[in-house]
Protein backbone atom coordinates (compact mmCIF):
# COMPACT_ATOMS: atom_id res chain seq x y z
CA UNK A 1 20.94 14.23 -5.37
CA UNK A 2 20.92 12.47 -9.05
CA UNK A 3 18.26 10.27 -7.86
CA UNK A 4 16.15 13.07 -7.25
CA UNK A 5 16.98 14.92 -10.45
CA UNK A 6 15.90 12.18 -12.89
CA UNK A 7 12.97 11.20 -11.39
CA UNK A 8 11.47 15.03 -11.70
CA UNK A 9 12.84 14.85 -15.38
CA UNK A 10 10.67 11.20 -15.79
CA UNK A 11 8.05 12.67 -13.61
CA UNK A 12 7.39 16.00 -15.77
CA UNK A 13 8.33 14.31 -18.97
CA UNK A 14 5.09 11.91 -18.32
CA UNK A 15 3.29 14.41 -17.13
CA UNK A 16 3.87 16.09 -20.24
CA UNK A 17 2.97 13.21 -22.27
CA UNK A 18 -0.32 12.64 -20.68
CA UNK A 19 -1.22 16.17 -19.92
CA UNK A 20 -1.79 16.55 -24.21
CA UNK A 21 -4.35 15.74 -25.06
CA UNK A 22 -7.97 16.73 -27.68
CA UNK A 23 -10.50 15.04 -27.19
CA UNK A 24 -14.02 16.00 -29.33
CA UNK A 25 -16.79 17.63 -27.21
CA UNK A 26 -20.42 18.79 -27.63
CA UNK A 27 -21.68 22.50 -28.65
CA UNK A 28 -22.76 22.81 -25.07
CA UNK A 29 -18.99 22.38 -23.09
CA UNK A 30 -17.77 25.50 -24.88
CA UNK A 31 -17.47 28.57 -23.03
CA UNK A 32 -20.14 30.57 -23.30
CA UNK A 33 -19.10 33.44 -24.85
CA UNK A 34 -17.46 30.51 -27.97
CA UNK A 35 -20.84 29.38 -27.75
CA UNK A 36 -21.90 32.81 -28.60
CA UNK A 37 -19.63 33.86 -31.21
CA UNK A 38 -20.46 30.88 -33.43
CA UNK A 39 -24.42 31.91 -33.06
CA UNK A 40 -23.59 35.30 -34.13
CA UNK A 41 -21.02 35.15 -37.19
CA UNK A 42 -21.14 31.30 -38.30
CA UNK A 43 -25.09 30.57 -37.01
CA UNK A 44 -26.12 29.25 -40.71
CA UNK A 45 -22.50 26.99 -40.66
CA UNK A 46 -22.80 23.59 -39.82
CA UNK A 47 -20.38 22.29 -37.34
CA UNK A 48 -18.73 18.96 -38.21
CA UNK A 49 -16.01 18.70 -35.20
CA UNK A 50 -15.71 19.86 -32.22
CA UNK A 51 -12.51 19.97 -29.60
CA UNK A 52 -10.75 20.78 -26.24
CA UNK A 53 -7.25 20.61 -25.99
CA UNK A 54 -6.00 20.51 -22.71
CA UNK A 55 -2.19 20.51 -22.48
CA UNK A 56 -0.63 20.98 -18.35
CA UNK A 57 -0.41 24.52 -18.68
CA UNK A 58 -3.43 25.34 -21.26
CA UNK A 59 -6.69 24.97 -22.61
CA UNK A 60 -7.68 25.70 -26.07
CA UNK A 61 -10.56 25.13 -28.58
CA UNK A 62 -11.19 24.15 -32.24
CA UNK A 63 -14.14 24.14 -33.65
CA UNK A 64 -14.78 22.65 -37.46
CA UNK A 65 -17.65 23.72 -39.73
CA UNK A 66 -18.44 21.08 -42.78
CA UNK A 67 -18.36 23.98 -44.81
CA UNK A 68 -14.27 23.69 -43.94
CA UNK A 69 -14.36 27.05 -41.58
CA UNK A 70 -12.28 26.24 -39.03
CA UNK A 71 -11.55 28.39 -35.25
CA UNK A 72 -10.34 28.40 -32.46
CA UNK A 73 -11.03 30.37 -28.55
CA UNK A 74 -8.48 29.90 -25.78
CA UNK A 75 -9.70 28.46 -22.10
CA UNK A 76 -11.47 31.95 -21.32
CA UNK A 77 -14.07 31.16 -25.06
CA UNK A 78 -12.26 34.53 -27.00
CA UNK A 79 -11.61 33.57 -30.46
CA UNK A 80 -7.59 33.57 -31.26
CA UNK A 81 -7.72 31.83 -34.69
CA UNK A 82 -10.52 32.03 -37.42
CA UNK A 83 -10.10 30.69 -40.71
CA UNK A 84 -12.39 30.95 -43.44
CA UNK A 85 -12.70 29.03 -46.54
CA UNK A 86 -15.89 29.73 -48.96
CA UNK A 87 -16.85 33.55 -46.60
CA UNK A 88 -14.53 36.51 -45.59
CA UNK A 89 -14.20 36.46 -41.16
CA UNK A 90 -16.74 39.00 -40.78
CA UNK A 91 -15.56 42.64 -40.59
CA UNK A 92 -17.54 43.25 -37.00
CA UNK A 93 -15.09 40.59 -35.30
CA UNK A 94 -11.47 42.58 -37.34
CA UNK A 95 -10.41 45.51 -35.79
CA UNK A 96 -11.58 48.93 -37.08
CA UNK A 97 -7.89 50.23 -38.10
CA UNK A 98 -7.23 46.69 -39.39
CA UNK A 99 -10.15 47.51 -42.12
CA UNK A 100 -8.98 50.34 -42.61
CA UNK A 101 -5.24 49.31 -42.89
CA UNK A 102 -6.27 46.57 -45.79
CA UNK A 103 -9.34 49.14 -47.76
CA UNK A 104 -6.59 51.41 -48.16
CA UNK A 105 -4.20 49.20 -49.41
CA UNK A 106 -5.08 46.30 -51.08
CA UNK A 107 -9.20 47.00 -51.92
CA UNK A 108 -10.10 44.29 -53.90
CA UNK A 109 -9.02 42.00 -51.65
CA UNK A 110 -10.86 39.50 -48.68
CA UNK A 111 -9.13 38.90 -44.98
CA UNK A 112 -9.82 34.59 -45.24
CA UNK A 113 -7.65 34.20 -41.55
CA UNK A 114 -7.35 36.46 -38.69
CA UNK A 115 -5.05 35.22 -36.32
CA UNK A 116 -5.20 36.89 -32.28
CA UNK A 117 -2.04 36.55 -29.64
CA UNK A 118 -0.69 38.58 -27.09
CA UNK A 119 2.07 40.31 -29.73
CA UNK A 120 -0.80 41.67 -31.48
CA UNK A 121 -2.60 40.10 -35.19
CA UNK A 122 -2.29 38.82 -38.81
CA UNK A 123 -4.39 38.24 -41.44
CA UNK A 124 -4.45 36.71 -44.85
CA UNK A 125 -5.64 37.79 -47.06
CA UNK A 126 -7.01 36.50 -50.77
CA UNK A 127 -4.56 37.71 -52.62
CA UNK A 128 -1.64 35.55 -50.43
CA UNK A 129 -0.34 38.34 -48.85
CA UNK A 130 0.33 37.56 -45.38
CA UNK A 131 -0.03 40.79 -42.57
CA UNK A 132 1.13 41.26 -39.09
CA UNK A 133 -0.08 44.36 -37.49
CA UNK A 134 1.53 45.23 -33.26
CA UNK A 135 -1.04 45.55 -30.38
CA UNK A 136 -1.10 49.42 -32.20
CA UNK A 137 -1.85 48.09 -35.48
CA UNK A 138 0.89 49.13 -36.42
CA UNK A 139 2.50 46.28 -39.46
CA UNK A 140 5.39 44.86 -38.41
CA UNK A 141 6.01 42.40 -41.44
CA UNK A 142 4.03 41.33 -44.74
CA UNK A 143 4.67 37.98 -46.33
CA UNK A 144 3.31 36.99 -50.02
């Protein structure tokens, strides 16, 4: 029994090491949703690198532009993270409730980053504040 458990642990460990990798890909290898997102919101940006990361239970894509902006997409091509250095995050991708909150409370600040996952959203503002929202767009944390 101990040998079987040991073999299973070894096999699982080897699979985990082998499964996690990044490989460069071309724009046409991204999911169509991701391609459309890029051509809609970042059409004037020059792509520097696109990578596909494949793990045992996931697949994701990273797009880095020459200007320093970075996008992350899930396996379906839905954005999960947008990081901007030279421009603001496009307002059209930010939920209206978040835009209203920022405008009401930090009218001078720009949204430079936004992340989305199953728990909600996190934004980073030009005034260095990081604000987390749940899926009902209620503020759950503010860090400076």
